[in-house]
Structure formats: C-alpha cells, structure tokens
Short mmCIF file of C-alpha atoms (C1' of nucleotides) in Angstrom, two decimals:
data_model
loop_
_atom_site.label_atom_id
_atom_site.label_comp_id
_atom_site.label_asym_id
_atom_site.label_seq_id
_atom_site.Cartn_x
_atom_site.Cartn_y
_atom_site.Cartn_z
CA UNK A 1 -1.06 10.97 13.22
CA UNK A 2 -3.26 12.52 10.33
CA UNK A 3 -2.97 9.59 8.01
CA UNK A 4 -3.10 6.41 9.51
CA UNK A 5 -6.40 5.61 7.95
CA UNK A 6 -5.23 5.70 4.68
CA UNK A 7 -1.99 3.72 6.05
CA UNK A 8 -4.10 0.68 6.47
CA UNK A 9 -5.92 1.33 3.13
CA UNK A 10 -2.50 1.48 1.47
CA UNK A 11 -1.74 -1.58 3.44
CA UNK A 12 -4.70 -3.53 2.33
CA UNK A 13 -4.60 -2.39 -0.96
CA UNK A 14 -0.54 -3.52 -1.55
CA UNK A 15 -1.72 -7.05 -1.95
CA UNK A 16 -1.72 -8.11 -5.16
CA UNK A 17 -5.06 -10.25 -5.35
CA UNK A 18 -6.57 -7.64 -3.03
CA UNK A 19 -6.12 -5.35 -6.06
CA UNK A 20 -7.55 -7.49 -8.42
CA UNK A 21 -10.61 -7.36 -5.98
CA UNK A 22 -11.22 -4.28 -5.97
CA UNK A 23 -10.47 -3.57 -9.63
CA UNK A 24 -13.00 -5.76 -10.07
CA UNK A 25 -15.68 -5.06 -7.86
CA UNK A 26 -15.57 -1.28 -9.69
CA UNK A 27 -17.74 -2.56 -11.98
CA UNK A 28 -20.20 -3.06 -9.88
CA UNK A 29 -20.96 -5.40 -6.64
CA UNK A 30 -20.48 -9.15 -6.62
CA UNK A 31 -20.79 -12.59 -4.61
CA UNK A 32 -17.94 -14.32 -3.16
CA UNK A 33 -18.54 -17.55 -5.47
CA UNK A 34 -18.48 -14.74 -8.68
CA UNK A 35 -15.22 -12.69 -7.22
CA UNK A 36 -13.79 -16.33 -6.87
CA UNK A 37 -14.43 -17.54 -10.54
CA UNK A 38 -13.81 -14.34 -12.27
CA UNK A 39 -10.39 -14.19 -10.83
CA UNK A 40 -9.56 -17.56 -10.84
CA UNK A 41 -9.25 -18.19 -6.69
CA UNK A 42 -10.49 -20.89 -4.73
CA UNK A 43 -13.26 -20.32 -2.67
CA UNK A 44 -11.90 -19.54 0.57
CA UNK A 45 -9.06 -17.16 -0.90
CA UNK A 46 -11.06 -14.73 -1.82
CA UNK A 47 -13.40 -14.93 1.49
CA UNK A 48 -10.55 -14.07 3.39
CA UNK A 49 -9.59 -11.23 0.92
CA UNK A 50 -12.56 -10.11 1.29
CA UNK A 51 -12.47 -10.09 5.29
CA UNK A 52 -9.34 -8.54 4.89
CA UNK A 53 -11.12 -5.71 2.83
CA UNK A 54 -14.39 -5.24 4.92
CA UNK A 55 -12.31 -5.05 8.16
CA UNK A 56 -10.65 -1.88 6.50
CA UNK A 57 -14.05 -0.46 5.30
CA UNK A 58 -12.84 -0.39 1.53
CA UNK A 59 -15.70 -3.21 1.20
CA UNK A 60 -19.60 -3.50 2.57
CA UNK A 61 -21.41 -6.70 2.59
CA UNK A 62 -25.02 -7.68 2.07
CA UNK A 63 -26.77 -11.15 2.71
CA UNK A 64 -29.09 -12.00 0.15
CA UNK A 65 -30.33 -15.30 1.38
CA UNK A 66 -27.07 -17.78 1.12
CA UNK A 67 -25.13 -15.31 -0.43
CA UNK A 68 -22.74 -12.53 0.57
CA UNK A 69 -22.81 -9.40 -2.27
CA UNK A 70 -19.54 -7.44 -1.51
CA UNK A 71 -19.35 -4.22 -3.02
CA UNK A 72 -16.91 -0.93 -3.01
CA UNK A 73 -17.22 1.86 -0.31
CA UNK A 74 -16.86 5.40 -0.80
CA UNK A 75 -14.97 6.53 2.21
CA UNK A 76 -11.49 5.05 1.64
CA UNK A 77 -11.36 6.17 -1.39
CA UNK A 78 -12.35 9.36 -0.57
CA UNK A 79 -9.71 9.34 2.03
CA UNK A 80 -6.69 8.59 -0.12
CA UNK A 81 -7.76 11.13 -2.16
CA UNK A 82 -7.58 14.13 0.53
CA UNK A 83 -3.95 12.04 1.22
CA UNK A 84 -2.94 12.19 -1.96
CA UNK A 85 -4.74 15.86 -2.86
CA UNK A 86 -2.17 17.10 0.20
CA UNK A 87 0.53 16.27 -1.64
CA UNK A 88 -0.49 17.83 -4.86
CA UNK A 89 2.10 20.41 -4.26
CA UNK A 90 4.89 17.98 -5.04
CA UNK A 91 3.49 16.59 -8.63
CA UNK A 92 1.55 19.39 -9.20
CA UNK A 93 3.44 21.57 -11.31
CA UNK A 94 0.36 24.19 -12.41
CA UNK A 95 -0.45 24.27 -8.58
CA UNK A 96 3.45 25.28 -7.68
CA UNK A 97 3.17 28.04 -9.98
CA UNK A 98 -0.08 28.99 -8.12
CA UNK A 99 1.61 28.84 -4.82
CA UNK A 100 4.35 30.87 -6.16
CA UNK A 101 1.75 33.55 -7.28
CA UNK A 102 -0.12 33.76 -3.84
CA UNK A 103 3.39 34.10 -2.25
CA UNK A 104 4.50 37.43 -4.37
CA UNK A 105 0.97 38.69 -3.87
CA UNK A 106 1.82 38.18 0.12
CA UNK A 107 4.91 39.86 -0.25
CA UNK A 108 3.50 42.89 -1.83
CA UNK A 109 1.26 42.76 0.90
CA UNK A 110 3.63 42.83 3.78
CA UNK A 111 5.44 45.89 1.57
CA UNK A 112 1.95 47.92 1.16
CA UNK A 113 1.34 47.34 5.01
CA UNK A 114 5.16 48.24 5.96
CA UNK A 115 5.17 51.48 4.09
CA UNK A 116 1.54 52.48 5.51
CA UNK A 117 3.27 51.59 8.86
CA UNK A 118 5.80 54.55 8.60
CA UNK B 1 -2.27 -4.63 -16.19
CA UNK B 2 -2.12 -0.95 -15.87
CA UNK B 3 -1.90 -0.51 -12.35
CA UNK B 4 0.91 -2.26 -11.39
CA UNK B 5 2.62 0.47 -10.90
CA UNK B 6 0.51 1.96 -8.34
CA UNK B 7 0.87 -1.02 -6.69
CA UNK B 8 4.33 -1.01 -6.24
CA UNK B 9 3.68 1.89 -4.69
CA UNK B 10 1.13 0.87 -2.59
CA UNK B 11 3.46 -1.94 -0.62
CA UNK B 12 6.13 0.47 -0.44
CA UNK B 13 4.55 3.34 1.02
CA UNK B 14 2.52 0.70 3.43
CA UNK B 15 5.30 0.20 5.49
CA UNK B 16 4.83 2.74 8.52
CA UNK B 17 8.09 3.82 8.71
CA UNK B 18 8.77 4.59 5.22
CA UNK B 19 5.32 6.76 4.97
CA UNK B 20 7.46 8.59 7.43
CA UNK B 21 10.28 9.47 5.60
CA UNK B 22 8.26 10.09 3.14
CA UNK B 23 5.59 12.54 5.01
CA UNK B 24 9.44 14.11 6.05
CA UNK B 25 10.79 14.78 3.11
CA UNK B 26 7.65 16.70 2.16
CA UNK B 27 8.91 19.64 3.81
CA UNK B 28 12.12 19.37 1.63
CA UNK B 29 15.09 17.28 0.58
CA UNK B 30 17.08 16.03 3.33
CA UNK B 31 20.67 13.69 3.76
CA UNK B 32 20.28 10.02 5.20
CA UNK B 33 22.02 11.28 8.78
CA UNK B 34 19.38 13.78 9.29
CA UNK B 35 16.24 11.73 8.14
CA UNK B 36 17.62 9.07 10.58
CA UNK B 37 18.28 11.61 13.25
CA UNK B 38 14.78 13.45 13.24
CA UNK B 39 12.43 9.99 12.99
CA UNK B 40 14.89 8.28 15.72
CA UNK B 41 16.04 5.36 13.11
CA UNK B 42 19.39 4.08 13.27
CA UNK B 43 21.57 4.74 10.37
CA UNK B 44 21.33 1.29 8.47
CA UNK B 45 17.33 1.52 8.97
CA UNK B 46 17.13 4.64 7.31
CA UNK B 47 19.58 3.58 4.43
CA UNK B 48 17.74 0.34 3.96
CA UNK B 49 14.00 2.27 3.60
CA UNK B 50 15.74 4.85 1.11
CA UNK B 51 16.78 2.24 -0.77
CA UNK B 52 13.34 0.39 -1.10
CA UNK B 53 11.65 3.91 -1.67
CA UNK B 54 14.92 4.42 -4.35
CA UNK B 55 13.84 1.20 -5.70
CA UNK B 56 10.32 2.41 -6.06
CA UNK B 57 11.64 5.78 -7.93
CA UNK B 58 9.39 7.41 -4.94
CA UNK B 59 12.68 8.99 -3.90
CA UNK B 60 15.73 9.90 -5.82
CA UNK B 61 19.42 11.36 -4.66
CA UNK B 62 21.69 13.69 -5.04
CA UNK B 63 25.05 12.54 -4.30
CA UNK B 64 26.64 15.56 -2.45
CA UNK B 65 30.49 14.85 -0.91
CA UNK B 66 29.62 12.49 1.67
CA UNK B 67 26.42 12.87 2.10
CA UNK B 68 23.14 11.76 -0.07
CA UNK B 69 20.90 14.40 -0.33
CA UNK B 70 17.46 12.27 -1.02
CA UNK B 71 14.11 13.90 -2.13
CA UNK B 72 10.54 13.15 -3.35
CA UNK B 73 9.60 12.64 -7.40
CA UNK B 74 6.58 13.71 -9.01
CA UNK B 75 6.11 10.74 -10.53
CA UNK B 76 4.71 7.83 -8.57
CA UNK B 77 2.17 10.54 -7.15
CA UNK B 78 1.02 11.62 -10.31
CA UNK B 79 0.40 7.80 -11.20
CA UNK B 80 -1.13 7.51 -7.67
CA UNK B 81 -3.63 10.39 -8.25
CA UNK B 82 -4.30 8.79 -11.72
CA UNK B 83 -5.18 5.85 -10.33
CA UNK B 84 -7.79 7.32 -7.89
CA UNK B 85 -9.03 9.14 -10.45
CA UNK B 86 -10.34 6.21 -12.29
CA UNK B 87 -12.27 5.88 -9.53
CA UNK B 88 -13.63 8.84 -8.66
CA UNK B 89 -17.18 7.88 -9.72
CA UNK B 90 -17.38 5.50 -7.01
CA UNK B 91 -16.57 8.21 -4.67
CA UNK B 92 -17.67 11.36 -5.97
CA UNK B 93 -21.08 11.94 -6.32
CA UNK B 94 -21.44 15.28 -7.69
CA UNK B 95 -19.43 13.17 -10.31
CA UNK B 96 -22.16 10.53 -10.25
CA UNK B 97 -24.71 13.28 -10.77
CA UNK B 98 -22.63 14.75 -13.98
CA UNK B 99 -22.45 11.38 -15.24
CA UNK B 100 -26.13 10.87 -14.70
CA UNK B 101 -26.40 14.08 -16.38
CA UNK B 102 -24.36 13.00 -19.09
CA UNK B 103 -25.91 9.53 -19.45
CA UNK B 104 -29.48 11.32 -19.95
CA UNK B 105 -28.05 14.07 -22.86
CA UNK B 106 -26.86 10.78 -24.59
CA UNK B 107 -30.34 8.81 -24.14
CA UNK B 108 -32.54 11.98 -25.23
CA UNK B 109 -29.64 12.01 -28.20
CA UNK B 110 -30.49 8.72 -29.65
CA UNK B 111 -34.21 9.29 -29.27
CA UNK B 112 -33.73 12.55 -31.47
CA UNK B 113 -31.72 10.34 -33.86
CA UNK B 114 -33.93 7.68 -33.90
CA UNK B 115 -36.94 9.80 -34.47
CA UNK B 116 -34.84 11.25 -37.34
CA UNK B 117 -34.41 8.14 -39.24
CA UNK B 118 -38.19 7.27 -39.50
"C1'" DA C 1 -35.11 -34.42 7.70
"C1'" DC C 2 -31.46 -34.73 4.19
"C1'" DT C 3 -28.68 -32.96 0.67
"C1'" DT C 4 -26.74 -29.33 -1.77
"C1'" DT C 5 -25.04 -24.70 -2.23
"C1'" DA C 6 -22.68 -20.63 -0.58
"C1'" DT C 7 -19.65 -18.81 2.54
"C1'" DA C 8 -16.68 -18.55 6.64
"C1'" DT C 9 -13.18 -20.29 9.79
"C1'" DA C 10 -9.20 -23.10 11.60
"C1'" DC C 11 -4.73 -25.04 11.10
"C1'" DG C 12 -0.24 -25.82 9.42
"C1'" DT C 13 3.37 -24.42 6.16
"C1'" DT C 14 6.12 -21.29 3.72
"C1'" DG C 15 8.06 -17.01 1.97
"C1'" DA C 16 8.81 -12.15 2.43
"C1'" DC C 17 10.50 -8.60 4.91
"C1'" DA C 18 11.67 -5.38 8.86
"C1'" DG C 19 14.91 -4.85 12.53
"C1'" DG C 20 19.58 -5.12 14.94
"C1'" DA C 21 24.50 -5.63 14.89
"C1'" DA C 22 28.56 -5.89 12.49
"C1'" DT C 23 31.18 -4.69 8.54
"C1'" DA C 24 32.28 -2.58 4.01
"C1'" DT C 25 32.65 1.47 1.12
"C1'" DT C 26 33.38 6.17 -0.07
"C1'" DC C 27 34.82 10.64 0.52
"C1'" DC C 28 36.77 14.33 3.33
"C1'" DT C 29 40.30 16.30 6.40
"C1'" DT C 30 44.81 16.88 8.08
"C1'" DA D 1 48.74 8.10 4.03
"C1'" DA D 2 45.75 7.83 8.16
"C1'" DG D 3 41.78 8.67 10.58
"C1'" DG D 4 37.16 9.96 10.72
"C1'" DA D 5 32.45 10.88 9.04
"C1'" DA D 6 28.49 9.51 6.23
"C1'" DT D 7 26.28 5.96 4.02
"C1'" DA D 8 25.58 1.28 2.16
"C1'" DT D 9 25.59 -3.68 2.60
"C1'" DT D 10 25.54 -8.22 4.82
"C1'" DC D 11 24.02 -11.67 7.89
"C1'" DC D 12 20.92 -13.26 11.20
"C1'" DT D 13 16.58 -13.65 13.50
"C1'" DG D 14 11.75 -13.18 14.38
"C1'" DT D 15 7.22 -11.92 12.78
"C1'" DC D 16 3.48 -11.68 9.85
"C1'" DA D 17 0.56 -12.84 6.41
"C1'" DA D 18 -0.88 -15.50 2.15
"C1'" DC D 19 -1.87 -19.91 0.57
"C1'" DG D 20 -3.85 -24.74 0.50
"C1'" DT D 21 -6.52 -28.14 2.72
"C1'" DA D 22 -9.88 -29.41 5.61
"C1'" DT D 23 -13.81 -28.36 8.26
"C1'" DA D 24 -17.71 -25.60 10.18
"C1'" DT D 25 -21.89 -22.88 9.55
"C1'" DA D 26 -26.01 -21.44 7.45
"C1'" DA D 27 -29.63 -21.18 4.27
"C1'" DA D 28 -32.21 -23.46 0.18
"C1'" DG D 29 -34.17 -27.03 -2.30
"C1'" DT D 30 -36.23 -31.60 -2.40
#
DNA sequence: ACTTTATATACGTTGACAGGAATATTCCTT
DNA sequence: AAGGAATATTCCTGTCAACGTATATAAAGT
C-alpha cells in the first residue's frame, strides 16, 4: 500500500515526547545531552527517542567527537505532506469548487464531442 | 501547546487499521456493516475503531434508521496540514530560497536605514 | 593509564490498547 | 408484541512499548 511510509511516521510521531523532539529540534540541530536538558528527560530517554526517530528517517545523526548532533530530515516530512496534499479534496473547500469546475468543463466536453459524433 | 491536537491525531490515525477506514471512507460516507464488510473486520472491530476515530472528531455520523452512516471531517486535516505547514521550511527548499531571499531584502533594508540615520 | 564526559544498550516493570467472543441496545418489520 | 437486523458495549487476554535503573561503550582530558 501507497502510504505505509508515512504510517510509521505517523506512528513515531504519536508519541508524546517524540513530539516534543522534534518540535524542538526545528529550531535547529542538537546533542543528545542538550535534547535531554531542554526537555527535562533523563539521559537515556531521549537516546532511545531518538533511536526511535532515526530508525524512521525523521532524524540524521552526526558524531562530532563524543557527541551525537541529531537533527530533522526532509523526506518524512515531505512525505506526509504528499499524504496529506491527497486528501486536500476533503478539507479543501476552494479546491472542491475547482474540481467541480473541471467536471462541468468535462461534461461540456463529452456534449461538444457527442453532437460532432452525429 | 499548540499541537496537541495534531497529536491526537497522530496516535489515532497510527493504528493500521483505522488509516484504513479512514483511506475508505475517502471515496465517500459509508454505514458500519459495509466498512466492516469491505476491510474484512468483524462488526465489533469496526464499531470500536469508529468510535476512537468519533472520539478524535476525524469521523462523524449520521444516524440513519438502523444504520450509522459515518464520514470524514474537514477538520483534523486542516489542523494536520497546518501543522506541516509550520514546517515547511525544513522541507521545502524553494521555500528556503524565498526565505533566503527574504532574509537578504530585510538585511540590505537596515543597511539603507542605517545609512539614513547618519 | 586513569578519570570524566557523552551516549548507547540491556533488563525488568507497568500501562495502554487492539483483538475476539459474548452480550446489550436500538430500530425496523410483520 | 416478537423476531430480526445493525450497531454498540463489555469483559478478557495478549502484546507492545515507554519508563527507570543499571551498565556498557567510546572518546577526551589530565
């Protein structure tokens, strides 16, 4: 199926402290020991969050002597937004009165081409 | 926190099954027999996942004889595209760019100012 | 080499929640 | 009123995952 990927970000994401993770980390990358203290976990909390988040991709890592500086990944985000975009139909109302448009100018269409037929 | 709601969202629609019903009911409203019938859940299954998505105002109903007539709501994936939004500079970069863009207009701005006040 | 600092991993416990089966509720039909 | 159809609710069980504590690993400083 089409959206399992952003299943497991959606997944990932629904934890609570996870969240706070990421919120954070938008403004801008951070070490495990600064993640930990700005959000108030203990040390090996938010290591495993942060496993948790790099094994889904929403997270990249880079070692900088002892330290681990996590920061955010495009992709995922990316992703949820196609998801999301392919349901713009539903709480879009703007783009339901475009769809309706299209479809009358189809119809006249099919008319044009049925009287042309005879 | 403002995103709470999102992340309601997020754990509900996590659940495999209930993306389902909800990827169903994109194509249109449906009753509980028939959502049941067409993803191969048994009855209380499907009731029980309506009423978490119900719970999450993902889903509302329309109480028809016997039958409850449940479809999506606008709502939760408005919030949801909201939410992504806020991040779009982390994964848009022809948004980057405009906000690059943007950032130098302001810095030439206050260099024009500045030159103005001597 | 030894100690400290930063991070990861392992283990045990606990709580949440999805699934199945049985039962309750509600409305319709006759 | 009785039976049947559609849906909701309850109870039970098993699984999974988040947390805390303790420990392992790895690099840095002395």
């Amino acid at each position: 199926m089409r959206f399992i990927k952003s299943m497991k970000t959606f997944h990932v994401l629904a934890e609570p402290n996870r969240l706070l993770i990421v919120e954070l980390l938008r403004e801008g990358p951070l070490s495990v020991g600064e993640i930990a203290e700005r959000l108030g976990f203990n040390q090996p909390q938010a290591s495993k969050h942060l496993k948790v988040l790099s094994d889904a991709a929403i997270v990249e890592v880079e070692a900088i002597a002892n330290r681990r500086i996590y920061k955010l990944r495009a992709e995922p985000f990316q992703e949820l937004n196609n998801w999301i975009e392919s349901y713009r139909s539903i709480w879009d109302e703007r783009y339901d009165r475009l769809e309706n448009h299209l479809q009358n100018l189809k119809k006249k269409d099919v008319k044009l081409n049925n009287d042309e037929s005879k």
